[in-house]
PDB file of C-alpha atoms in Angstrom:
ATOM      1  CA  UNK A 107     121.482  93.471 105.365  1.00 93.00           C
ATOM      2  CA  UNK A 108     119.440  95.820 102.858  1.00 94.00           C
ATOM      3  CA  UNK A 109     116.325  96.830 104.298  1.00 96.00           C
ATOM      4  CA  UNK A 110     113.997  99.661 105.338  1.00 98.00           C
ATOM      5  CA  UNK A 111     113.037 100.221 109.097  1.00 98.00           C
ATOM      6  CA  UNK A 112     110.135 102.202 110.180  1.00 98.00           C
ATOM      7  CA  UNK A 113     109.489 103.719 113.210  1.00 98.00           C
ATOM      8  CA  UNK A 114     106.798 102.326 115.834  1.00 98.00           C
ATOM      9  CA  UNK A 115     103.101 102.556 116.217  1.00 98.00           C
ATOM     10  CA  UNK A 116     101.893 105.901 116.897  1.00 98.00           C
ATOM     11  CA  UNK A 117      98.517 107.077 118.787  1.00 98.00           C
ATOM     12  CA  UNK A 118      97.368 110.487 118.120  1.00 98.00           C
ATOM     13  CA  UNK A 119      94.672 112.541 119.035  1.00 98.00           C
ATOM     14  CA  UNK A 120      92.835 114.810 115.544  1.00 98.00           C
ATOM     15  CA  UNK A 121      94.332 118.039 115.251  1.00 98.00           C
ATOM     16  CA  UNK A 122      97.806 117.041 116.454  1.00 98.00           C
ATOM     17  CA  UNK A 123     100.893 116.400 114.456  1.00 98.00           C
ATOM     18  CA  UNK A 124     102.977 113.402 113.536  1.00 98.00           C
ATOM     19  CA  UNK A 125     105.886 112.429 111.970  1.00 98.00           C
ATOM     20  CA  UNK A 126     106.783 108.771 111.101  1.00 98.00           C
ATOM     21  CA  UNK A 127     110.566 107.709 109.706  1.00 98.00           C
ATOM     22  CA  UNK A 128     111.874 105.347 107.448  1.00 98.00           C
ATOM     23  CA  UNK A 129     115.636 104.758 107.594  1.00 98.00           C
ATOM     24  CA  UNK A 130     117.596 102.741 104.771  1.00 97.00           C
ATOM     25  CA  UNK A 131     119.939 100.904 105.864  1.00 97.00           C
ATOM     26  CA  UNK A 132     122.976  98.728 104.204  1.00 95.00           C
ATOM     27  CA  UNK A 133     122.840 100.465 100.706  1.00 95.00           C
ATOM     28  CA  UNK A 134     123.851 104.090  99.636  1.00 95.00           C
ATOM     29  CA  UNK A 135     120.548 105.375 100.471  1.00 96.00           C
ATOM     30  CA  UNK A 136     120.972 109.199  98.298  1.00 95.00           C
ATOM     31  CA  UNK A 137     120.055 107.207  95.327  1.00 94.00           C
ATOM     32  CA  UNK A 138     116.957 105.038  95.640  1.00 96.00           C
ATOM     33  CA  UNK A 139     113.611 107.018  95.627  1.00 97.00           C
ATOM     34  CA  UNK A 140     111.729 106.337  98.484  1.00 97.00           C
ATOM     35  CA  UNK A 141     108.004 106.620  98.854  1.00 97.00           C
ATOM     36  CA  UNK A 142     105.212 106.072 101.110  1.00 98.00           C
ATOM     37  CA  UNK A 143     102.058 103.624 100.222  1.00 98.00           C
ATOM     38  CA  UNK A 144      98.833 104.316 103.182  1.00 98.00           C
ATOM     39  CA  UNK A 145      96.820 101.247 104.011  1.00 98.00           C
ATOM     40  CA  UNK A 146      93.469 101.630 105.732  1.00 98.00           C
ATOM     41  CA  UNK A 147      92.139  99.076 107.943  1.00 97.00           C
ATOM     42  CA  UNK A 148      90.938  96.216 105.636  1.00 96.00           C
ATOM     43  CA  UNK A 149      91.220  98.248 102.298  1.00 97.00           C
ATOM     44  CA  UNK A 150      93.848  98.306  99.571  1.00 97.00           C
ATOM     45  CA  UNK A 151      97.105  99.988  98.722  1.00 98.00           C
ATOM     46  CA  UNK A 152      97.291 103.830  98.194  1.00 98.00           C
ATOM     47  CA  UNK A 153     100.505 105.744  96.871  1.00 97.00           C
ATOM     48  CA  UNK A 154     100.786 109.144  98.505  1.00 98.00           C
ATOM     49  CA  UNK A 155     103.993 110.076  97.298  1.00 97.00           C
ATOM     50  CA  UNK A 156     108.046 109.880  96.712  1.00 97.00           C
ATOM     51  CA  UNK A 157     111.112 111.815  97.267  1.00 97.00           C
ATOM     52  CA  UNK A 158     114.995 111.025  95.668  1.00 97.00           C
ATOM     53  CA  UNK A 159     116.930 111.976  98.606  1.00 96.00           C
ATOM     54  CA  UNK A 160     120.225 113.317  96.364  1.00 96.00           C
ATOM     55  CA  UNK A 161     118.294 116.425  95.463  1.00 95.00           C
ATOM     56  CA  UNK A 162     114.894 116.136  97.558  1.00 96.00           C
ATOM     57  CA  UNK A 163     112.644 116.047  94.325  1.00 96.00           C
ATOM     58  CA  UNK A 164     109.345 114.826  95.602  1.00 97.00           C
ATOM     59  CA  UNK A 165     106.301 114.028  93.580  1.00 97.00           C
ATOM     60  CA  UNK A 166     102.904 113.757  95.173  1.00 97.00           C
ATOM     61  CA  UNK A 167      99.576 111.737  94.309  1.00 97.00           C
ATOM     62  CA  UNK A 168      97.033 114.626  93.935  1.00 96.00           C
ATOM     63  CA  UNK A 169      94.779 112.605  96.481  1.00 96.00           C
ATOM     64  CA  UNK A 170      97.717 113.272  99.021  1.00 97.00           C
ATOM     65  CA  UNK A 171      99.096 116.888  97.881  1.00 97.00           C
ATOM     66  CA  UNK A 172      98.864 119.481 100.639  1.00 97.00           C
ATOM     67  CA  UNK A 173      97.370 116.821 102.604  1.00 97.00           C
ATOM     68  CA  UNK A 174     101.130 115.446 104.167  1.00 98.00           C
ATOM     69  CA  UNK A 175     104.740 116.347 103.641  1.00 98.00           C
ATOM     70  CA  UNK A 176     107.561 114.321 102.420  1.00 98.00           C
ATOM     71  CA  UNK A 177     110.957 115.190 103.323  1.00 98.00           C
ATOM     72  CA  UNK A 178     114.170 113.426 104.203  1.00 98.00           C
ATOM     73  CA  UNK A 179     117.649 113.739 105.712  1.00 97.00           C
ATOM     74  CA  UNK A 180     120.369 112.254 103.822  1.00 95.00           C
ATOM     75  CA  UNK A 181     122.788 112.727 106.068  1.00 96.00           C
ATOM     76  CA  UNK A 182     120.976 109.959 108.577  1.00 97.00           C
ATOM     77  CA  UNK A 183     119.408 107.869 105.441  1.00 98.00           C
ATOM     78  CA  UNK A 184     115.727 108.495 106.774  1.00 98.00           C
ATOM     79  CA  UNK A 185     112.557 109.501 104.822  1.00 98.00           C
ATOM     80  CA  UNK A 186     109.983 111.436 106.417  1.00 98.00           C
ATOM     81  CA  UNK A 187     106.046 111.505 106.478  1.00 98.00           C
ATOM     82  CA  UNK A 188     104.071 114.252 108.021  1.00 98.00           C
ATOM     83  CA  UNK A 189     101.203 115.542 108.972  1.00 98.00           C
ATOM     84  CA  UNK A 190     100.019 118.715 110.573  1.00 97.00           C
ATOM     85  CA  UNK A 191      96.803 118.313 111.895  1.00 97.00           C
ATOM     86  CA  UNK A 192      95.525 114.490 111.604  1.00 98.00           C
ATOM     87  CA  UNK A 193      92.107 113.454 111.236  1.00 98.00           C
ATOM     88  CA  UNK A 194      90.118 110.296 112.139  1.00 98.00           C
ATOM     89  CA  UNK A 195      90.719 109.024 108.606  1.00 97.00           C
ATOM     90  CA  UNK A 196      94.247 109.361 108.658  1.00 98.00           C
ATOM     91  CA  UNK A 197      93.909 105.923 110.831  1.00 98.00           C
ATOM     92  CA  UNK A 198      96.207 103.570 108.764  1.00 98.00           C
ATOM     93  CA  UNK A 199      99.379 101.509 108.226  1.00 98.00           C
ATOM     94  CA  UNK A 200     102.034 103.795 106.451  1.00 98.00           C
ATOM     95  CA  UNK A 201     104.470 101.491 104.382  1.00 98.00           C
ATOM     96  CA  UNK A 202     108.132 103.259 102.876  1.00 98.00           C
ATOM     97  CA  UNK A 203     109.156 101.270 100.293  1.00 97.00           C
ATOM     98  CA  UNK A 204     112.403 101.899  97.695  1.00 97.00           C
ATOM     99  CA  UNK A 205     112.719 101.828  94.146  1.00 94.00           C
ATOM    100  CA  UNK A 206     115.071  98.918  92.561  1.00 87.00           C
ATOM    101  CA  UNK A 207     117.018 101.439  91.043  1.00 88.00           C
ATOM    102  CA  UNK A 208     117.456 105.170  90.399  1.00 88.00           C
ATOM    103  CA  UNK A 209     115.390 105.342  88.016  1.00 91.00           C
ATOM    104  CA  UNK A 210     111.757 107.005  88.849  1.00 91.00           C
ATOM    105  CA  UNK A 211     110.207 104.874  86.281  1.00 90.00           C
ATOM    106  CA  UNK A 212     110.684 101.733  88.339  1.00 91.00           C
ATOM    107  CA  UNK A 213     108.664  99.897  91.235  1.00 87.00           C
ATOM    108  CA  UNK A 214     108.967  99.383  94.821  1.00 93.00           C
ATOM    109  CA  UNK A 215     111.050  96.536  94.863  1.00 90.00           C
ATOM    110  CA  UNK A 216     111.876  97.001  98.917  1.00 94.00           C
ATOM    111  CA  UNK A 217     109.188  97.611 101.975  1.00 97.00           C
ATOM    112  CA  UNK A 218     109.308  98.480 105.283  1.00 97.00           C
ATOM    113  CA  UNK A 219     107.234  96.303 107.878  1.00 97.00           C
ATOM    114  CA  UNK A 220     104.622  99.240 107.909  1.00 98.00           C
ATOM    115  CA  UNK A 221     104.091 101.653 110.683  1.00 98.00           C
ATOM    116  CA  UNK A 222     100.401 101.604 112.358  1.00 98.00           C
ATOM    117  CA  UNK A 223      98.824 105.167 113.028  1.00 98.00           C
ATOM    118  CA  UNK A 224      95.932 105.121 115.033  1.00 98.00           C
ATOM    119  CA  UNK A 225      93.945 108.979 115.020  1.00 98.00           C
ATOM    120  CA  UNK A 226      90.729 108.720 118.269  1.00 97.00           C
ATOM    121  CA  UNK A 227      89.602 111.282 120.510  1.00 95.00           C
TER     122      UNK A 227
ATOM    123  CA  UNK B 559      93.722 111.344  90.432  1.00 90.00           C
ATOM    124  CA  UNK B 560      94.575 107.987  87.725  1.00 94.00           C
ATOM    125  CA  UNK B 561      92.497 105.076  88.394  1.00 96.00           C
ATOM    126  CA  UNK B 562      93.633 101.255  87.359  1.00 97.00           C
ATOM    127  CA  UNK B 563      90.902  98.924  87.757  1.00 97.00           C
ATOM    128  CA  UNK B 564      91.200  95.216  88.786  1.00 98.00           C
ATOM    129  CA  UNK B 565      88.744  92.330  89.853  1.00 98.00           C
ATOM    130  CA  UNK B 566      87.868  92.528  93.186  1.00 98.00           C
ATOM    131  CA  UNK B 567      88.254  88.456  93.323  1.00 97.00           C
ATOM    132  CA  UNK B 568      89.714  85.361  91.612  1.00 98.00           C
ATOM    133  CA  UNK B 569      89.271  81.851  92.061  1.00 97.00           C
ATOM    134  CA  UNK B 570      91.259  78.538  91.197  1.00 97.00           C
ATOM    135  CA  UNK B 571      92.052  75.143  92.051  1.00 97.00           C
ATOM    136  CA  UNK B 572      95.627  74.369  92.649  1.00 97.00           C
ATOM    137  CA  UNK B 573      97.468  73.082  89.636  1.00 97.00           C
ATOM    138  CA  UNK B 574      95.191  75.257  87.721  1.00 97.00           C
ATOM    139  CA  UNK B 575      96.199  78.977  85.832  1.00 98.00           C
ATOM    140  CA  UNK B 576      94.927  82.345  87.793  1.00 98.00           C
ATOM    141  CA  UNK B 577      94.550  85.761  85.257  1.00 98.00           C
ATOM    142  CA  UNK B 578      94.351  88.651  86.722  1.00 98.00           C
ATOM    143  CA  UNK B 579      93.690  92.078  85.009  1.00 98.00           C
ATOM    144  CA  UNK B 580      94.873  95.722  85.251  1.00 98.00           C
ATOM    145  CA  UNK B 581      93.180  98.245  83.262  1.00 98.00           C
ATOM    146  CA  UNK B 582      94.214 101.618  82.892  1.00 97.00           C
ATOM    147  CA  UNK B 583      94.259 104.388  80.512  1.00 96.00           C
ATOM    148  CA  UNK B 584      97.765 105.273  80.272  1.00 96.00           C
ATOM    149  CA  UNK B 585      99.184 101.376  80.275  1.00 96.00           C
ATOM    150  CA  UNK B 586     100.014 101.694  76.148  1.00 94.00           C
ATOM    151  CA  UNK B 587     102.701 104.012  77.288  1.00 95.00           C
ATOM    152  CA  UNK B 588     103.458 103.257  81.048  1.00 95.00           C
ATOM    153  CA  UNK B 589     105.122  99.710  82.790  1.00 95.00           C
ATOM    154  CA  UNK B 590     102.880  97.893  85.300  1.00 96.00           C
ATOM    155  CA  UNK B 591     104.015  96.020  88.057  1.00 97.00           C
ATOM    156  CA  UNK B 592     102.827  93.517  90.200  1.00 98.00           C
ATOM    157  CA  UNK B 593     102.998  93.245  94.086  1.00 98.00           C
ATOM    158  CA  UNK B 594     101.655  90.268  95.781  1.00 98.00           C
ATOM    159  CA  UNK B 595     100.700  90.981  99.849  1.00 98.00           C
ATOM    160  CA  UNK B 596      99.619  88.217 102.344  1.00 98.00           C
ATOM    161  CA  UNK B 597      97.369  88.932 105.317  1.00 96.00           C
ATOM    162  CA  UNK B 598      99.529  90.947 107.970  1.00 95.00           C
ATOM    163  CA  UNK B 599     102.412  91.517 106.035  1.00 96.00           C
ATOM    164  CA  UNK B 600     104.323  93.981 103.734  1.00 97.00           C
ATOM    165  CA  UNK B 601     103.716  93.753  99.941  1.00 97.00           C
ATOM    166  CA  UNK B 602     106.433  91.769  98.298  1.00 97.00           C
ATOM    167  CA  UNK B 603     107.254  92.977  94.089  1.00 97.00           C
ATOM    168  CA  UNK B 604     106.334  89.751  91.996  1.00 97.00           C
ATOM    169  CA  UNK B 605     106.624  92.002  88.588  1.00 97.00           C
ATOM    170  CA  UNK B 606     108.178  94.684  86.984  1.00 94.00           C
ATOM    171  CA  UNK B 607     108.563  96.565  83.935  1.00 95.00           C
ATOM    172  CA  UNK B 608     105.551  94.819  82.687  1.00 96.00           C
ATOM    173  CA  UNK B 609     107.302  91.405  82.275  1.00 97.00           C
ATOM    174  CA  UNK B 610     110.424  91.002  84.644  1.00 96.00           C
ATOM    175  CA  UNK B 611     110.621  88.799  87.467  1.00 96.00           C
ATOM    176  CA  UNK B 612     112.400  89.380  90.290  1.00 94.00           C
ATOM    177  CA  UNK B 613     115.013  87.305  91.631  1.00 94.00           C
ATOM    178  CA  UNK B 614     113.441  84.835  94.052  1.00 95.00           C
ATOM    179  CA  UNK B 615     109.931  84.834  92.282  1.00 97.00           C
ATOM    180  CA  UNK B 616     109.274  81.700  91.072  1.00 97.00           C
ATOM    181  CA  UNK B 617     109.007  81.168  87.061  1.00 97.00           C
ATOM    182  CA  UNK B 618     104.966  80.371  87.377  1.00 98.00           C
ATOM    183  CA  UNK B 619     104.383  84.326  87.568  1.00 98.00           C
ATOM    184  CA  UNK B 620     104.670  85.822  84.186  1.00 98.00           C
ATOM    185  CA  UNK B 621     103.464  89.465  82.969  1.00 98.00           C
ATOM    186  CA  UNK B 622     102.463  90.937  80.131  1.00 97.00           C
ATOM    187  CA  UNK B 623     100.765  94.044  78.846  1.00 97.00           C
ATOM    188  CA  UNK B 624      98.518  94.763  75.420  1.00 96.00           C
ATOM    189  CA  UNK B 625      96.749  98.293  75.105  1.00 96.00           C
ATOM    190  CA  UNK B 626      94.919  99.308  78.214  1.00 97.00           C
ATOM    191  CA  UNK B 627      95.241  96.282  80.235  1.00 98.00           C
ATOM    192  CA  UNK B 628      98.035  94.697  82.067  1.00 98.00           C
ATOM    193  CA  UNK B 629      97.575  91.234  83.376  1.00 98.00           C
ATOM    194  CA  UNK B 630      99.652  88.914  85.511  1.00 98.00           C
ATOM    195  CA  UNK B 631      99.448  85.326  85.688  1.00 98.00           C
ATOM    196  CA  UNK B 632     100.285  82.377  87.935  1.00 98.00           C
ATOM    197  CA  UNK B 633     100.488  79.281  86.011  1.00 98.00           C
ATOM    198  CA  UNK B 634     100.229  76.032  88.258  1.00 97.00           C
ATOM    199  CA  UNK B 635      98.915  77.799  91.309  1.00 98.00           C
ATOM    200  CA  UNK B 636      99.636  76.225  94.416  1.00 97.00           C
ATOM    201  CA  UNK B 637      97.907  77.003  97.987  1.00 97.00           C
ATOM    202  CA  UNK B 638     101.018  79.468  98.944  1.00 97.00           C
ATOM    203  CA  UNK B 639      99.752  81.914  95.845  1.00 98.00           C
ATOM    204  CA  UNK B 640      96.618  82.902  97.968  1.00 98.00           C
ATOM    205  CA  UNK B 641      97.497  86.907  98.657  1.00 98.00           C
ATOM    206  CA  UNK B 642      95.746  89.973  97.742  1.00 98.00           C
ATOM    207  CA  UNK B 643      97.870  91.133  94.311  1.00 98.00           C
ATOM    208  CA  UNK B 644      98.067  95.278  93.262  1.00 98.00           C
ATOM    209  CA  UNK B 645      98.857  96.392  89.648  1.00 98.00           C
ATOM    210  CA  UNK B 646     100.642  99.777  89.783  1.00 97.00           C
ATOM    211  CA  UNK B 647     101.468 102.030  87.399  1.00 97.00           C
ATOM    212  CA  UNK B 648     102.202 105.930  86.425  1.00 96.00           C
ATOM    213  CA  UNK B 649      99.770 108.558  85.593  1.00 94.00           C
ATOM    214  CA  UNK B 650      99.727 109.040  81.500  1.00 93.00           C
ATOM    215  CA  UNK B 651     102.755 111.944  81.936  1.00 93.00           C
ATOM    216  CA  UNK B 652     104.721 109.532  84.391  1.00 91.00           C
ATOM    217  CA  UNK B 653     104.531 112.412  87.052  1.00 93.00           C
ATOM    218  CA  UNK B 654     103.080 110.163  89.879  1.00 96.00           C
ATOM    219  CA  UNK B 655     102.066 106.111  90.468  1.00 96.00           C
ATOM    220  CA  UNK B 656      98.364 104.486  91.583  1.00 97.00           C
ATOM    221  CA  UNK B 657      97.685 101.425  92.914  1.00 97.00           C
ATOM    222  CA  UNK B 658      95.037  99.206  91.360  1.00 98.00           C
ATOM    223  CA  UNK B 659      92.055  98.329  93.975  1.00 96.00           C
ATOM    224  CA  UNK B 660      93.383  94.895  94.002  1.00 98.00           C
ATOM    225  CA  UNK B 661      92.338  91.189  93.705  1.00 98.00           C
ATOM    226  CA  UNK B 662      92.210  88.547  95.964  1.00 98.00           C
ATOM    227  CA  UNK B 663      93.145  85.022  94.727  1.00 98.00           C
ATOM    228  CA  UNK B 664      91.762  82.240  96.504  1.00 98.00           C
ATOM    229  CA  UNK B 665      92.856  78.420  96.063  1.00 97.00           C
ATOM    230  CA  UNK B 666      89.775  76.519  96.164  1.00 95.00           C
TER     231      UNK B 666
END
């Protein structure tokens, strides 16, 4: 089966670090882009950004530029989001999603079940 | 960062037709597409390329696009239509995508 799994719920403390996953699984993963969409508690969707895993291009909203890293390891199919010093605000479901085809100029067609991130002191 | 603006809420009796708008300054030159998200769960694509359907979506969701504004619409609406539905689209040099704030459609 095609489909996009995320890794679980994460608790962090502000100032620490985090990295979440997204592994592709069941299609040949180097040629989808695959992005990452924030949701904060009882708002709307937010892009934050996108990476093509063949050559690691990765295109950033400015809202999320210098604020988290995309990355990703082809040779595992997994997409990476992180962060190096979380704040309170970064309190959120993180969704990875993948393009319907290669093409950047395309939509998220598939979604991961979301990964919660909870930031408290 | 690119802003696409929607109605925060939409409301129609089943059987009846539900419009929703997108409205965005780069749409004459970008696709929008349409995801449709239910309380709890992931967004699921109900549009793309301004006017394709997915397989599986059901023919009462149509797109279409005209200057500035993209709009998708549910003809027929029946109860299992009430989500929380997101335009998207790319930035006027197609170097990054935005979410629209969304629109809730209720079935009366």
């Amino acid at each position: 089966e095609v489909q996009l799994v995320q890794s679980g719920a994460e608790v962090r403390k502000p100032g620490q670090s985090l990295t979440i996953s997204c592994k592709g699984v069941g299609y040949n993963f180097a040629t989808y882009w695959v992005g990452w969409v924030r949701q904060m508690p009882g708002k709307g969707l937010e892009w934050m950004g996108i990476i093509y895993p063949r050559d690691s291009e990765t295109r950033y909203s400015p809202s999320f530029q210098g604020q988290v890293t995309i990355s990703v390891d082809k040779s595992i199919s997994t997409a990476y989001l992180h962060w190096g010093s979380l704040k309170a605000s970064d309190t959120a479901v993180y969704f990875c999603a993948r393009h319907k085809t290669d093409s950047f100029s395309d939509a998220f067609h598939m979604w991961g079940r979301g990964t919660m991130v909870t930031v408290s002191s | 960062s690119y802003e696409l603006t929607q109605p925060p809420s939409v409301s129609v009796s089943p059987g009846q037709t539900a419009r929703i708008t997108c409205s965005g300054d780069a749409l004459p030159k970008q696709y929008g597409f349409w995801h449709q998200q239910k309380p709890g769960q992931a967004p699921v694509l109900v549009m793309y390329k301004d006017n394709e359907r997915p397989s599986g979506i059901p023919e009462r969701f149509s797109g279409s696009s005209s200057g500035t504004t993209a709009t998708l619409t549910i003809t027929d609406v029946q109860a299992e239509d009430e989500a929380d539905y997101y335009c998207q689209s790319a930035d006027s040099s197609g170097n990054y995508y935005a979410f629209g704030s969304g629109t809730r459609v209720t079935v009366l």
